[in-house]
């Protein structure tokens, strides 16, 4: 079905015809999105560019949220006064030390989870800046590969981190502090990099919200949703 140059009314009609034909009566989100995108591109290339930028906003928002959470957990672990590592070193109560170790393990596991979410969304968002972020993070992880692997933390091929939970849970508290605690080189370097990612990604999110608003105000969102609704109803 050729859609180039079609107006909205023609497109609605074409969609209705295509979805009521027995041989084509099936839901295919790729096909409908290609159909709508082709029509939009044919009629307004500038709007298609806005659409692409608006679509990346969600990836950046998720990356920003995950980066902020990662940064918060790193700072909590490395806080010079309030870190569980500091508290553990200041007590001789064995039960208290065990509790602090459990808390440290929980925060490290939480950091790994949010870190992986950030990595995945930066990769999905793409772009030169994000590629640089990923390369720098990857280098930090490689530099401390030996220390991290001792805690069951290894790097996957897609740059996310894998965790052997049992190994981390059994790690020595003092050894963990040397990597994640106050004044640890790893935590300092990673926190510095996380700060940069948070700041620049937040700026990108603000910019993309402008694109998204422009795209939405143009009527393209409402038109798309209306046409997609017809497709879903008839398919």
Short mmCIF file of N, CA, C and O in Angstrom, two decimals, residues 109-220:
data_model
loop_
_atom_site.label_atom_id
_atom_site.label_comp_id
_atom_site.label_asym_id
_atom_site.label_seq_id
_atom_site.Cartn_x
_atom_site.Cartn_y
_atom_site.Cartn_z
N UNK A 109 24.75 -4.13 45.71
CA UNK A 109 23.88 -4.83 44.76
C UNK A 109 22.90 -3.86 44.12
O UNK A 109 22.62 -3.93 42.91
N UNK A 110 22.38 -2.92 44.92
CA UNK A 110 21.48 -1.91 44.38
C UNK A 110 22.18 -1.01 43.38
O UNK A 110 21.61 -0.64 42.35
N UNK A 111 23.42 -0.67 43.68
CA UNK A 111 24.21 0.14 42.76
C UNK A 111 24.39 -0.58 41.42
O UNK A 111 24.23 0.01 40.35
N UNK A 112 24.73 -1.87 41.48
CA UNK A 112 24.93 -2.64 40.25
C UNK A 112 23.67 -2.68 39.41
O UNK A 112 23.72 -2.57 38.18
N UNK A 113 22.54 -2.81 40.06
CA UNK A 113 21.26 -2.88 39.35
C UNK A 113 20.97 -1.56 38.64
O UNK A 113 20.61 -1.54 37.45
N UNK A 114 21.11 -0.44 39.35
CA UNK A 114 20.84 0.86 38.73
C UNK A 114 21.91 1.20 37.68
O UNK A 114 21.61 1.82 36.66
N UNK A 115 23.14 0.79 37.93
CA UNK A 115 24.22 1.01 36.96
C UNK A 115 23.89 0.31 35.63
O UNK A 115 24.05 0.90 34.56
N UNK A 116 23.43 -0.92 35.72
CA UNK A 116 23.09 -1.67 34.50
C UNK A 116 21.93 -1.02 33.75
O UNK A 116 21.92 -0.98 32.51
N UNK A 117 20.95 -0.50 34.49
CA UNK A 117 19.84 0.20 33.85
C UNK A 117 20.33 1.44 33.13
O UNK A 117 19.91 1.73 32.00
N UNK A 118 21.24 2.16 33.76
CA UNK A 118 21.81 3.35 33.14
C UNK A 118 22.57 2.99 31.87
O UNK A 118 22.37 3.63 30.81
N UNK A 119 23.41 1.96 31.94
CA UNK A 119 24.20 1.55 30.78
C UNK A 119 23.30 1.17 29.61
O UNK A 119 23.51 1.61 28.47
N UNK A 120 22.29 0.37 29.88
CA UNK A 120 21.38 -0.09 28.82
C UNK A 120 20.69 1.07 28.13
O UNK A 120 20.56 1.09 26.90
N UNK A 121 20.24 2.06 28.89
CA UNK A 121 19.52 3.18 28.31
C UNK A 121 20.44 4.17 27.60
O UNK A 121 20.04 4.77 26.60
N UNK A 122 21.66 4.32 28.08
CA UNK A 122 22.62 5.15 27.36
C UNK A 122 22.94 4.53 26.01
O UNK A 122 23.10 5.23 25.00
N UNK A 123 23.04 3.20 25.98
CA UNK A 123 23.30 2.51 24.72
C UNK A 123 22.13 2.68 23.76
O UNK A 123 22.32 2.90 22.56
N UNK A 124 20.91 2.57 24.28
CA UNK A 124 19.71 2.72 23.44
C UNK A 124 19.60 4.14 22.90
O UNK A 124 19.20 4.36 21.77
N UNK A 125 19.95 5.13 23.74
CA UNK A 125 19.85 6.52 23.31
C UNK A 125 20.87 6.85 22.23
O UNK A 125 20.59 7.62 21.31
N UNK A 126 22.05 6.21 22.30
CA UNK A 126 23.07 6.43 21.28
C UNK A 126 23.70 7.82 21.36
O UNK A 126 23.48 8.56 22.31
N UNK A 127 24.48 8.15 20.35
CA UNK A 127 25.10 9.47 20.30
C UNK A 127 26.55 9.44 20.76
O UNK A 127 26.96 8.56 21.53
N UNK A 128 27.33 10.39 20.27
CA UNK A 128 28.75 10.45 20.57
C UNK A 128 29.05 10.66 22.04
O UNK A 128 29.99 10.05 22.58
N UNK A 129 28.29 11.53 22.70
CA UNK A 129 28.53 11.80 24.13
C UNK A 129 28.32 10.55 24.96
O UNK A 129 29.13 10.22 25.84
N UNK A 130 27.24 9.85 24.69
CA UNK A 130 26.96 8.62 25.44
C UNK A 130 28.00 7.55 25.16
O UNK A 130 28.35 6.77 26.05
N UNK A 131 28.49 7.51 23.94
CA UNK A 131 29.54 6.55 23.60
C UNK A 131 30.79 6.83 24.43
O UNK A 131 31.44 5.90 24.92
N UNK A 132 31.11 8.11 24.60
CA UNK A 132 32.27 8.48 25.41
C UNK A 132 32.05 8.08 26.87
O UNK A 132 32.98 7.59 27.53
N UNK A 133 30.83 8.31 27.37
CA UNK A 133 30.52 7.90 28.74
C UNK A 133 30.75 6.41 28.93
O UNK A 133 31.37 5.97 29.90
N UNK A 134 30.23 5.64 27.99
CA UNK A 134 30.33 4.19 28.07
C UNK A 134 31.79 3.73 28.01
O UNK A 134 32.19 2.81 28.73
N UNK A 135 32.56 4.37 27.15
CA UNK A 135 33.99 4.01 27.04
C UNK A 135 34.74 4.31 28.34
O UNK A 135 35.58 3.52 28.78
N UNK A 136 34.44 5.45 28.94
CA UNK A 136 35.12 5.84 30.18
C UNK A 136 34.73 4.93 31.33
O UNK A 136 35.58 4.53 32.14
N UNK A 137 33.44 4.59 31.41
CA UNK A 137 32.99 3.67 32.46
C UNK A 137 33.60 2.28 32.26
O UNK A 137 34.02 1.63 33.23
N UNK A 138 33.65 1.86 31.01
CA UNK A 138 34.22 0.56 30.69
C UNK A 138 35.69 0.49 31.10
O UNK A 138 36.16 -0.53 31.62
N UNK A 139 36.41 1.59 30.91
CA UNK A 139 37.83 1.62 31.27
C UNK A 139 38.01 1.54 32.78
O UNK A 139 38.92 0.85 33.28
N UNK A 140 37.15 2.24 33.53
CA UNK A 140 37.23 2.19 34.99
C UNK A 140 37.02 0.75 35.47
O UNK A 140 37.75 0.25 36.33
N UNK A 141 36.01 0.10 34.90
CA UNK A 141 35.72 -1.28 35.31
C UNK A 141 36.88 -2.22 34.96
O UNK A 141 37.20 -3.14 35.71
N UNK A 142 37.51 -1.99 33.83
CA UNK A 142 38.66 -2.81 33.43
C UNK A 142 39.85 -2.58 34.36
O UNK A 142 40.56 -3.52 34.72
N UNK A 143 40.04 -1.33 34.76
CA UNK A 143 41.16 -1.00 35.65
C UNK A 143 41.03 -1.68 37.01
O UNK A 143 42.05 -1.96 37.67
N UNK A 144 39.79 -1.92 37.43
CA UNK A 144 39.56 -2.54 38.74
C UNK A 144 38.92 -3.92 38.60
O UNK A 144 38.24 -4.38 39.51
N UNK A 145 39.20 -4.55 37.49
CA UNK A 145 38.62 -5.87 37.23
C UNK A 145 38.99 -6.89 38.30
O UNK A 145 38.14 -7.66 38.77
N UNK A 146 40.25 -6.89 38.70
CA UNK A 146 40.70 -7.87 39.69
C UNK A 146 40.02 -7.68 41.04
O UNK A 146 39.56 -8.64 41.67
N UNK A 147 39.94 -6.42 41.48
CA UNK A 147 39.32 -6.12 42.77
C UNK A 147 37.83 -6.46 42.75
O UNK A 147 37.30 -7.04 43.71
N UNK A 148 37.16 -6.12 41.66
CA UNK A 148 35.72 -6.36 41.57
C UNK A 148 35.40 -7.85 41.46
O UNK A 148 34.43 -8.33 42.06
N UNK A 149 36.20 -8.57 40.69
CA UNK A 149 35.94 -10.00 40.51
C UNK A 149 36.07 -10.77 41.81
O UNK A 149 35.44 -11.81 42.00
N UNK A 150 36.87 -10.25 42.74
CA UNK A 150 37.02 -10.89 44.06
C UNK A 150 35.70 -10.84 44.84
O UNK A 150 35.49 -11.65 45.74
N UNK A 151 34.82 -9.91 44.46
CA UNK A 151 33.51 -9.79 45.11
C UNK A 151 32.40 -10.41 44.26
O UNK A 151 31.22 -10.24 44.56
N UNK A 152 32.78 -11.09 43.18
CA UNK A 152 31.76 -11.70 42.31
C UNK A 152 31.19 -10.75 41.29
O UNK A 152 30.13 -11.02 40.71
N UNK A 153 31.87 -9.63 41.04
CA UNK A 153 31.39 -8.63 40.08
C UNK A 153 32.25 -8.69 38.83
O UNK A 153 33.47 -8.48 38.88
N UNK A 154 31.63 -9.02 37.71
CA UNK A 154 32.34 -9.12 36.43
C UNK A 154 31.58 -8.35 35.36
O UNK A 154 30.39 -8.05 35.52
N UNK A 155 32.27 -8.06 34.27
CA UNK A 155 31.67 -7.26 33.21
C UNK A 155 31.21 -8.15 32.06
O UNK A 155 31.94 -9.03 31.60
N UNK A 156 29.97 -7.91 31.61
CA UNK A 156 29.42 -8.63 30.47
C UNK A 156 29.91 -7.99 29.17
O UNK A 156 30.45 -6.88 29.17
N UNK A 157 29.67 -8.67 28.06
CA UNK A 157 30.09 -8.14 26.76
C UNK A 157 29.39 -6.84 26.40
O UNK A 157 29.92 -6.03 25.65
N UNK A 158 28.16 -6.64 26.92
CA UNK A 158 27.42 -5.42 26.60
C UNK A 158 27.72 -4.28 27.57
O UNK A 158 27.02 -3.28 27.61
N UNK A 159 28.78 -4.45 28.38
CA UNK A 159 29.26 -3.43 29.33
C UNK A 159 28.47 -3.37 30.63
O UNK A 159 28.83 -2.61 31.53
N UNK A 160 27.39 -4.16 30.74
CA UNK A 160 26.70 -4.24 32.03
C UNK A 160 27.51 -5.13 32.97
O UNK A 160 28.45 -5.81 32.54
N UNK A 161 27.15 -5.12 34.25
CA UNK A 161 27.89 -5.88 35.24
C UNK A 161 27.09 -7.08 35.74
O UNK A 161 25.89 -6.97 36.00
N UNK A 162 27.77 -8.21 35.84
CA UNK A 162 27.15 -9.43 36.37
C UNK A 162 27.56 -9.59 37.82
O UNK A 162 28.62 -9.11 38.23
N UNK A 163 26.73 -10.27 38.60
CA UNK A 163 27.01 -10.42 40.02
C UNK A 163 26.78 -11.85 40.48
O UNK A 163 25.73 -12.45 40.22
N UNK A 164 27.77 -12.39 41.18
CA UNK A 164 27.60 -13.64 41.91
C UNK A 164 27.23 -13.23 43.34
O UNK A 164 28.09 -12.82 44.12
N UNK A 165 25.95 -13.31 43.66
CA UNK A 165 25.44 -12.80 44.94
C UNK A 165 26.09 -13.48 46.14
O UNK A 165 26.36 -12.82 47.16
N UNK A 166 26.34 -14.76 46.04
CA UNK A 166 26.94 -15.49 47.17
C UNK A 166 28.36 -15.00 47.46
O UNK A 166 28.76 -14.86 48.62
N UNK A 167 29.11 -14.74 46.38
CA UNK A 167 30.48 -14.25 46.56
C UNK A 167 30.47 -12.87 47.21
O UNK A 167 31.28 -12.60 48.12
N UNK A 168 29.58 -12.00 46.75
CA UNK A 168 29.51 -10.66 47.34
C UNK A 168 29.08 -10.74 48.81
O UNK A 168 29.65 -10.05 49.67
N UNK A 169 28.09 -11.58 49.09
CA UNK A 169 27.59 -11.69 50.47
C UNK A 169 28.66 -12.19 51.43
O UNK A 169 28.66 -11.84 52.61
N UNK A 170 29.61 -12.99 50.92
CA UNK A 170 30.66 -13.54 51.78
C UNK A 170 31.93 -12.73 51.78
O UNK A 170 32.93 -13.15 52.40
N UNK A 171 31.93 -11.58 51.12
CA UNK A 171 33.15 -10.76 51.02
C UNK A 171 33.52 -10.14 52.37
O UNK A 171 32.66 -9.82 53.19
N UNK A 172 34.80 -9.99 52.58
CA UNK A 172 35.31 -9.37 53.80
C UNK A 172 34.96 -7.88 53.81
O UNK A 172 35.12 -7.18 52.80
N UNK A 173 34.49 -7.40 54.94
CA UNK A 173 34.06 -6.01 55.07
C UNK A 173 35.20 -5.03 54.79
O UNK A 173 35.02 -4.02 54.11
N UNK A 174 36.37 -5.31 55.31
CA UNK A 174 37.52 -4.42 55.10
C UNK A 174 37.93 -4.38 53.63
O UNK A 174 38.32 -3.33 53.10
N UNK A 175 37.83 -5.53 52.96
CA UNK A 175 38.17 -5.60 51.53
C UNK A 175 37.17 -4.78 50.71
O UNK A 175 37.55 -4.07 49.77
N UNK A 176 35.89 -4.85 51.09
CA UNK A 176 34.87 -4.06 50.40
C UNK A 176 35.13 -2.57 50.58
O UNK A 176 34.96 -1.78 49.65
N UNK A 177 35.53 -2.20 51.77
CA UNK A 177 35.80 -0.79 52.07
C UNK A 177 36.94 -0.25 51.22
O UNK A 177 36.95 0.93 50.84
N UNK A 178 37.91 -1.10 50.90
CA UNK A 178 39.06 -0.66 50.10
C UNK A 178 38.67 -0.33 48.66
O UNK A 178 39.40 0.38 47.95
N UNK A 179 37.50 -0.80 48.22
CA UNK A 179 37.03 -0.52 46.86
C UNK A 179 35.86 0.46 46.85
O UNK A 179 35.82 1.38 46.04
N UNK A 180 34.91 0.27 47.77
CA UNK A 180 33.70 1.08 47.77
C UNK A 180 33.63 2.11 48.90
O UNK A 180 32.75 2.96 48.91
N UNK A 181 34.54 2.02 49.87
CA UNK A 181 34.47 2.89 51.04
C UNK A 181 35.08 4.26 50.85
O UNK A 181 35.54 4.62 49.76
N UNK A 182 35.10 5.05 51.93
CA UNK A 182 35.68 6.40 51.89
C UNK A 182 37.15 6.36 51.45
O UNK A 182 37.91 5.49 51.85
N UNK A 183 37.50 7.30 50.60
CA UNK A 183 38.87 7.47 50.09
C UNK A 183 39.33 6.34 49.16
O UNK A 183 40.49 6.33 48.74
N UNK A 184 38.45 5.42 48.82
CA UNK A 184 38.81 4.36 47.87
C UNK A 184 38.91 4.95 46.46
O UNK A 184 38.03 5.71 46.04
N UNK A 185 39.98 4.64 45.75
CA UNK A 185 40.18 5.19 44.41
C UNK A 185 39.03 4.85 43.47
O UNK A 185 38.58 5.70 42.69
N UNK A 186 38.57 3.60 43.51
CA UNK A 186 37.50 3.17 42.61
C UNK A 186 36.25 4.00 42.82
O UNK A 186 35.67 4.52 41.86
N UNK A 187 35.80 4.12 44.07
CA UNK A 187 34.57 4.86 44.34
C UNK A 187 34.71 6.33 43.98
O UNK A 187 33.76 6.95 43.46
N UNK A 188 35.89 6.90 44.20
CA UNK A 188 36.10 8.31 43.87
C UNK A 188 36.05 8.55 42.36
O UNK A 188 35.41 9.49 41.88
N UNK A 189 36.76 7.70 41.62
CA UNK A 189 36.77 7.86 40.15
C UNK A 189 35.38 7.64 39.56
O UNK A 189 34.94 8.36 38.66
N UNK A 190 34.68 6.62 40.06
CA UNK A 190 33.36 6.31 39.53
C UNK A 190 32.35 7.39 39.90
O UNK A 190 31.52 7.77 39.06
N UNK A 191 32.43 7.90 41.12
CA UNK A 191 31.52 8.97 41.54
C UNK A 191 31.73 10.22 40.69
O UNK A 191 30.77 10.88 40.29
N UNK A 192 32.98 10.54 40.40
CA UNK A 192 33.29 11.70 39.55
C UNK A 192 32.67 11.52 38.16
O UNK A 192 32.09 12.46 37.61
N UNK A 193 32.79 10.32 37.62
CA UNK A 193 32.23 10.06 36.30
C UNK A 193 30.69 10.08 36.35
O UNK A 193 30.05 10.60 35.43
N UNK A 194 30.12 9.55 37.41
CA UNK A 194 28.66 9.54 37.55
C UNK A 194 28.12 10.95 37.65
O UNK A 194 27.05 11.26 37.10
N UNK A 195 28.83 11.83 38.35
CA UNK A 195 28.41 13.23 38.47
C UNK A 195 28.32 13.88 37.09
O UNK A 195 27.37 14.62 36.79
N UNK A 196 29.32 13.62 36.26
CA UNK A 196 29.33 14.18 34.91
C UNK A 196 28.16 13.66 34.09
O UNK A 196 27.49 14.42 33.38
N UNK A 197 27.90 12.37 34.20
CA UNK A 197 26.80 11.77 33.45
C UNK A 197 25.47 12.35 33.89
O UNK A 197 24.61 12.68 33.07
N UNK A 198 25.28 12.49 35.20
CA UNK A 198 24.03 13.05 35.73
C UNK A 198 23.83 14.47 35.21
O UNK A 198 22.74 14.82 34.73
N UNK A 199 24.85 15.30 35.29
CA UNK A 199 24.72 16.69 34.88
C UNK A 199 24.41 16.83 33.39
O UNK A 199 23.50 17.56 32.99
N UNK A 200 25.17 16.12 32.57
CA UNK A 200 24.99 16.26 31.12
C UNK A 200 23.71 15.59 30.63
O UNK A 200 23.06 16.08 29.71
N UNK A 201 23.34 14.47 31.25
CA UNK A 201 22.11 13.80 30.85
C UNK A 201 20.89 14.61 31.26
O UNK A 201 19.89 14.66 30.53
N UNK A 202 20.97 15.28 32.41
CA UNK A 202 19.87 16.14 32.84
C UNK A 202 19.66 17.28 31.85
O UNK A 202 18.52 17.64 31.51
N UNK A 203 20.76 17.84 31.36
CA UNK A 203 20.68 18.90 30.36
C UNK A 203 20.06 18.38 29.07
O UNK A 203 19.23 19.05 28.44
N UNK A 204 20.44 17.17 28.68
CA UNK A 204 19.89 16.56 27.47
C UNK A 204 18.39 16.32 27.61
O UNK A 204 17.61 16.55 26.68
N UNK A 205 17.97 15.86 28.78
CA UNK A 205 16.54 15.62 29.03
C UNK A 205 15.76 16.92 28.88
O UNK A 205 14.69 16.96 28.26
N UNK A 206 16.28 18.01 29.43
CA UNK A 206 15.62 19.31 29.31
C UNK A 206 15.48 19.72 27.85
O UNK A 206 14.44 20.23 27.42
N UNK A 207 16.53 19.49 27.08
CA UNK A 207 16.50 19.83 25.66
C UNK A 207 15.49 18.98 24.91
O UNK A 207 14.72 19.49 24.08
N UNK A 208 15.48 17.69 25.19
CA UNK A 208 14.57 16.79 24.50
C UNK A 208 13.11 17.05 24.85
O UNK A 208 12.22 16.79 24.05
N UNK A 209 12.88 17.58 26.03
CA UNK A 209 11.51 17.93 26.40
C UNK A 209 10.99 19.05 25.52
O UNK A 209 9.80 19.12 25.22
N UNK A 210 11.91 19.92 25.07
CA UNK A 210 11.53 20.98 24.14
C UNK A 210 11.13 20.37 22.80
O UNK A 210 10.11 20.74 22.20
N UNK A 211 11.94 19.42 22.32
CA UNK A 211 11.60 18.73 21.08
C UNK A 211 10.26 18.00 21.21
O UNK A 211 9.42 18.05 20.32
N UNK A 212 10.10 17.33 22.34
CA UNK A 212 8.88 16.55 22.55
C UNK A 212 7.66 17.45 22.58
O UNK A 212 6.61 17.13 22.01
N UNK A 213 7.78 18.60 23.24
CA UNK A 213 6.67 19.55 23.31
C UNK A 213 6.34 20.11 21.94
O UNK A 213 5.18 20.23 21.55
N UNK A 214 7.40 20.42 21.18
CA UNK A 214 7.19 20.94 19.83
C UNK A 214 6.49 19.91 18.96
O UNK A 214 5.58 20.23 18.18
N UNK A 215 6.89 18.66 19.10
CA UNK A 215 6.30 17.59 18.32
C UNK A 215 4.84 17.38 18.71
O UNK A 215 3.95 17.25 17.88
N UNK A 216 4.58 17.40 20.01
CA UNK A 216 3.23 17.19 20.50
C UNK A 216 2.32 18.34 20.09
O UNK A 216 1.19 18.13 19.65
N UNK A 217 2.81 19.58 20.21
CA UNK A 217 2.00 20.75 19.87
C UNK A 217 1.70 20.83 18.38
O UNK A 217 0.75 21.49 17.96
N UNK A 218 2.52 20.15 17.59
CA UNK A 218 2.28 20.17 16.15
C UNK A 218 1.05 19.36 15.77
O UNK A 218 0.54 19.46 14.66
N UNK A 219 0.59 18.53 16.69
CA UNK A 219 -0.56 17.69 16.40
C UNK A 219 -0.18 16.30 15.97
O UNK A 219 -1.02 15.44 15.79
N UNK A 220 1.12 16.05 15.81
CA UNK A 220 1.56 14.76 15.31
C UNK A 220 1.26 13.64 16.29
O UNK A 220 0.91 12.54 15.90
#
